[in-house]
Tab-separated table of C-alpha atoms in Angstrom:
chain	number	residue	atom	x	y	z
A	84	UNK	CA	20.075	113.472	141.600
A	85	UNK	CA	20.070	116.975	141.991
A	86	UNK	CA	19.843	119.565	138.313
A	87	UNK	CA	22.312	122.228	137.656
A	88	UNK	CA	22.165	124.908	140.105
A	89	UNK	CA	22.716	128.544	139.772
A	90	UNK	CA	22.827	131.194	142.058
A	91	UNK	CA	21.693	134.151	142.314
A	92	UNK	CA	18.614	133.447	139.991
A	93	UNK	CA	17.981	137.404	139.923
A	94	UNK	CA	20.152	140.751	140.325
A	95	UNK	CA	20.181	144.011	139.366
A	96	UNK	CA	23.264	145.982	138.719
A	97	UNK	CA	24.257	149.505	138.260
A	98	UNK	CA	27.105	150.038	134.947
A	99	UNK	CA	30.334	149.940	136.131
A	100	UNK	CA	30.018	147.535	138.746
A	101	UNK	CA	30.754	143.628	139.008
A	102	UNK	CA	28.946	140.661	139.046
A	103	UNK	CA	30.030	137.292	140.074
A	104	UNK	CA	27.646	134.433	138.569
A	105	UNK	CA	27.782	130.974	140.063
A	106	UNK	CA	27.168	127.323	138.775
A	107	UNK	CA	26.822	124.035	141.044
A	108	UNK	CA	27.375	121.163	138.161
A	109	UNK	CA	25.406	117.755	138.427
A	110	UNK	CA	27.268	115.369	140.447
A	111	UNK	CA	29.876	113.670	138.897
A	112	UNK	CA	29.634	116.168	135.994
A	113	UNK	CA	33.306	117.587	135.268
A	114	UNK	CA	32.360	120.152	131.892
A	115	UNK	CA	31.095	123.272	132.962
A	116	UNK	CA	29.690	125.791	130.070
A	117	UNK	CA	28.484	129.383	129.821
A	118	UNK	CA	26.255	130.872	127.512
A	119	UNK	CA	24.320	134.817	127.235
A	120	UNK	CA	21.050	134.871	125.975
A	121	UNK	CA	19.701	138.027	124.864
A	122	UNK	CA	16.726	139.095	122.384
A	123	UNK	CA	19.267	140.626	119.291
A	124	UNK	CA	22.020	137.959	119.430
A	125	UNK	CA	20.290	134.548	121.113
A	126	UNK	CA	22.463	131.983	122.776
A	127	UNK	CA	26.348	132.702	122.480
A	128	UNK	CA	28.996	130.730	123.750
A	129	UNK	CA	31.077	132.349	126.778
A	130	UNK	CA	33.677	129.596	128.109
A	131	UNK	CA	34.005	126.112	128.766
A	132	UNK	CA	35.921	124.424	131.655
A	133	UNK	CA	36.926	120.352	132.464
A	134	UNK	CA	38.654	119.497	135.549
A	135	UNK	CA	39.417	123.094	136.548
A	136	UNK	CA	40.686	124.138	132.541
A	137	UNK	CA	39.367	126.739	130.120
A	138	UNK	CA	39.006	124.557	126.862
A	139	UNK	CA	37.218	126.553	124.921
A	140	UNK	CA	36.225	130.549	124.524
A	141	UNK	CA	33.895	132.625	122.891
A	142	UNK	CA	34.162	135.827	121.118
A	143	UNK	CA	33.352	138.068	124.254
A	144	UNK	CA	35.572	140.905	125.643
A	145	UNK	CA	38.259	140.212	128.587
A	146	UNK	CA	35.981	141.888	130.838
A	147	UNK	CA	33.972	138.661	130.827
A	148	UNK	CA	36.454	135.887	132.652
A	149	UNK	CA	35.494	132.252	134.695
A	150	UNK	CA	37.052	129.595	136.674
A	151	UNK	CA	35.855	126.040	137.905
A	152	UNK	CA	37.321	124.665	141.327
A	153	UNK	CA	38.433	121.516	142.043
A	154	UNK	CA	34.620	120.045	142.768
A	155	UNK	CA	33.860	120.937	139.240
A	156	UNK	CA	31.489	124.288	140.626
A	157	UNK	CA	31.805	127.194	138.315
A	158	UNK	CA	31.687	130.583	138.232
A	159	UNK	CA	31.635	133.539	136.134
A	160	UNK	CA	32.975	137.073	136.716
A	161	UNK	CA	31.656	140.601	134.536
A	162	UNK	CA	33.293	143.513	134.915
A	163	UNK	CA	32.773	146.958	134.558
A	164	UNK	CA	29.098	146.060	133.480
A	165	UNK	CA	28.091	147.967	130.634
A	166	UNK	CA	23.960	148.443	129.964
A	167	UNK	CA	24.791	145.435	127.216
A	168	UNK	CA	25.443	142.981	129.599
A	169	UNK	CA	22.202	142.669	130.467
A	170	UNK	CA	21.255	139.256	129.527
A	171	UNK	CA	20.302	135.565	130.941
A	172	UNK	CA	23.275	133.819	132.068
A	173	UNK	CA	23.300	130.093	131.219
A	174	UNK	CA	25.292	127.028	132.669
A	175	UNK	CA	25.532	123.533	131.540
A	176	UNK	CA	27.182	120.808	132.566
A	177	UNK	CA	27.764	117.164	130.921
A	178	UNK	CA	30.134	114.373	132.318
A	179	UNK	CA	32.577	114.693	129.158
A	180	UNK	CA	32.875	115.996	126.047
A	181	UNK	CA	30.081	114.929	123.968
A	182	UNK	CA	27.641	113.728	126.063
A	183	UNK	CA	24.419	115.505	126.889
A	184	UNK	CA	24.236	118.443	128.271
A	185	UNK	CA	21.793	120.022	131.495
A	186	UNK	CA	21.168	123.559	131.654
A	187	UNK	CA	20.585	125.242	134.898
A	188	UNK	CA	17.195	127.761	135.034
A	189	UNK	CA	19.570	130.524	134.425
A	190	UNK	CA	20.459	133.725	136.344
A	191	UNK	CA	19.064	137.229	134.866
A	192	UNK	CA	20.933	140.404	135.281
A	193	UNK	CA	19.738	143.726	134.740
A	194	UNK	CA	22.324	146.326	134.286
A	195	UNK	CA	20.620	149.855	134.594
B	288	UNK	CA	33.038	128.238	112.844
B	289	UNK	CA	30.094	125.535	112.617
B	290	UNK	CA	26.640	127.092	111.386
B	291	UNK	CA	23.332	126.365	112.420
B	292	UNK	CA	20.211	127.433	110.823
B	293	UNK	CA	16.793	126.182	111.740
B	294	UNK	CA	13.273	126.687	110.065
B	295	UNK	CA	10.674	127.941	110.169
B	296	UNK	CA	11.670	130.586	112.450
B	297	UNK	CA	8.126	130.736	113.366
B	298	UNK	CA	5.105	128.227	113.332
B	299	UNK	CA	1.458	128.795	113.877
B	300	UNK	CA	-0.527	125.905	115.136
B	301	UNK	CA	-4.307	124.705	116.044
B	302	UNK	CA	-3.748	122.295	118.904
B	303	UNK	CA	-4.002	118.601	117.768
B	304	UNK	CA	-2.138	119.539	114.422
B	305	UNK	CA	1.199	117.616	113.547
B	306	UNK	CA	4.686	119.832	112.835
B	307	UNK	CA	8.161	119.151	111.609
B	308	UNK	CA	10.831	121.570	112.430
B	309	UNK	CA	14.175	121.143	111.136
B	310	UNK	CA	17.969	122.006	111.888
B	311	UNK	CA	20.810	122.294	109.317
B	312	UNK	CA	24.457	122.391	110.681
B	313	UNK	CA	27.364	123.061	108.268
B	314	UNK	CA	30.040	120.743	109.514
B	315	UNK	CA	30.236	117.465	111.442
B	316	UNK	CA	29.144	117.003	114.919
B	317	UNK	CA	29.498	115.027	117.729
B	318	UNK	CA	26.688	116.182	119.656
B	319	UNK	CA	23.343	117.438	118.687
B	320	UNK	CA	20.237	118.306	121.212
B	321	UNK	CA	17.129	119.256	120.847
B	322	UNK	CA	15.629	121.909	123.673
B	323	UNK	CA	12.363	123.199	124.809
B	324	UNK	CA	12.822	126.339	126.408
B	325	UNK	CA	10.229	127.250	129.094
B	326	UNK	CA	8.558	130.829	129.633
B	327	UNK	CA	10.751	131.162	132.580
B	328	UNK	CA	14.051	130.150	130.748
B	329	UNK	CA	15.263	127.642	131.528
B	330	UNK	CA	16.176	124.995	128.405
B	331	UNK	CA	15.013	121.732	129.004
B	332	UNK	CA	16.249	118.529	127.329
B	333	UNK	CA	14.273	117.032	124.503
B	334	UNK	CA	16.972	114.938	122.828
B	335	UNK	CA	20.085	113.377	122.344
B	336	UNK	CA	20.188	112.952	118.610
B	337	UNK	CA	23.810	113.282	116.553
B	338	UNK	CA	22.806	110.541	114.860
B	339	UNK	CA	19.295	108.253	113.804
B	340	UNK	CA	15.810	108.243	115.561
B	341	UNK	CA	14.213	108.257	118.434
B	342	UNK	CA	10.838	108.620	120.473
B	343	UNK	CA	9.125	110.159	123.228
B	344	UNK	CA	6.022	110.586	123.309
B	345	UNK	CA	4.338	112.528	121.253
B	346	UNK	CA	7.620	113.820	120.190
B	347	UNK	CA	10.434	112.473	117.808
B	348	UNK	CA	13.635	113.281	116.597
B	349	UNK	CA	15.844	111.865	113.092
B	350	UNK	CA	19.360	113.695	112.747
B	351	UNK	CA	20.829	112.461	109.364
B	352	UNK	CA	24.659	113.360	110.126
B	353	UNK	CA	26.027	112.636	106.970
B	354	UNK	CA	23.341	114.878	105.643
B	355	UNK	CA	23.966	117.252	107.827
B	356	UNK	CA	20.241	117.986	109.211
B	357	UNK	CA	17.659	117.317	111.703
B	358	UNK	CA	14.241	116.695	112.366
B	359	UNK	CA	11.904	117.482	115.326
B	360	UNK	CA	8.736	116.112	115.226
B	361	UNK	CA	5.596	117.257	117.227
B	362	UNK	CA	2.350	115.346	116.570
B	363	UNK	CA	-1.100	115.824	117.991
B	364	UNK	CA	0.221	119.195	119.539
B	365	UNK	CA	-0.971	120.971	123.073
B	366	UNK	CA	-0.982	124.868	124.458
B	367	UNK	CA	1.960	123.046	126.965
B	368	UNK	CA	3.908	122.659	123.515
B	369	UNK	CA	4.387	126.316	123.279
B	370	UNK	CA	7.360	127.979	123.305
B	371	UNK	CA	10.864	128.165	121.519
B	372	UNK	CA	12.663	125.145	120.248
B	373	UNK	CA	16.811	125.020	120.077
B	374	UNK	CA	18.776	122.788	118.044
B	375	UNK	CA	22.673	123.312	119.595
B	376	UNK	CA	25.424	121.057	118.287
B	377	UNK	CA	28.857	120.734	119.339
B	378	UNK	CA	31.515	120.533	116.221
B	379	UNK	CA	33.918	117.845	115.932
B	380	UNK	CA	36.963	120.242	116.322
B	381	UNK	CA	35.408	122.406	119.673
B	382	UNK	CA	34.929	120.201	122.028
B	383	UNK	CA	33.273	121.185	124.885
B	384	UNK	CA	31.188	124.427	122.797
B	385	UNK	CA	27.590	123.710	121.517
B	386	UNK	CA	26.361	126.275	118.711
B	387	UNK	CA	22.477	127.214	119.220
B	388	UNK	CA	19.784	127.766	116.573
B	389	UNK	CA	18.084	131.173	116.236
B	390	UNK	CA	15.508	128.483	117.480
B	391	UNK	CA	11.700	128.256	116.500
B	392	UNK	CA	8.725	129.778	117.956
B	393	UNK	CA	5.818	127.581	118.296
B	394	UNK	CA	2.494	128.713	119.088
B	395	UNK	CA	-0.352	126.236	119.380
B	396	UNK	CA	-3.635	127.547	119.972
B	397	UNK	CA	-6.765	125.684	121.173
């Protein structure tokens, strides 16, 4: 059974731009989560989706949005990218609310 | 929201020595994990614990919920035990939203 996937494992952006993050769940997995890592403020909660609905948010600006399709993939959108941003980008997944969760190997962005 | 604190922030070891870290959460939980997470990120599943004991290895795990704590146990440690170790937990009234640890830093030395 194939781990979480994410894609693009590596990127470098310049401040001001986008970035689109995505997440392919385990199979049969329907929550999809988002975290940031970063040295000063470790893990934080971004969002949390279940059959295609935001359940649960974090305390991070609107620039920072998601959505999950109907086949449970995920993705996550940052705009205007400010040097801050730069950070690992984490996604679980779990089949419900609960259960254990699997973390992908995570997707690091670099704003310069 | 729920709080998580874990100790020691940072542990010292000679390889083959025994350690004990712990996790204290400040409201109930339905879910609580235990993670490794490897040099190259990526946060790898120790246990499912919210509640009692269990084994793997030379690893081990007690979460006493109505205590509201943890336990990870590491005996006979290895180099390959490195690394930082998160305790996340997912509050009875957020479902879906785990709350990390500042996590511990383990460093076992041969």
């Amino acid at each position: 059974k194939a781990g979480v996937t994410q894609t693009p494992r590596y990127l470098i952006k310049t401040r001001g731009q986008q970035v689109t993050l995505s997440c392919s769940p385990i199979s049969g997995h329907r929550s999809v989560s988002w975290y940031q890592q970063t040295p000063g403020q470790g893990l934080q909660f971004l969002f949390e989706y279940f059959s295609e609905t935001q359940r649960n948010k974090g305390n991070f600006p609107g620039r920072f949005s998601g959505r999950q399709f109907s086949n449970s993939r995920s993705e996550m959108n940052v705009s205007t990218l400010e040097l801050g941003d730069s950070a690992l980008y984490l996604c679980a997944s779990s089949s419900t609310t609960g259960n254990t969760i699997y973390f992908g190997e995570g997707s690091w962005l670099t704003v310069v | 929201g729920i709080q998580v604190e874990q100790s020691p922030p940072d542990l010292i070891l000679q390889e083959g020595a025994n350690s004990t870290l712990r996790c204290n959460f400040s409201d109930s939980v339905n879910n609580l994990q235990w993670f490794h997470q490897n040099p190259w990120g990526q946060l790898i599943n120790l246990f499912y614990i919210p509640s009692g004991t269990k084994q793997n290895g030379r690893l081990s795990a007690t979460t006493v919920a109505t205590e509201r704590y943890s336990l990870l146990y590491i005996s006979s440690s290895q180099t390959t035990d490195s690394g930082v170790y998160f305790c996340a937990v997912e509050g009875n009234t957020n479902a879906g939203k785990s709350t990390f640890g500042d996590g511990t830093t383990l460093t076992v030395k041969p």
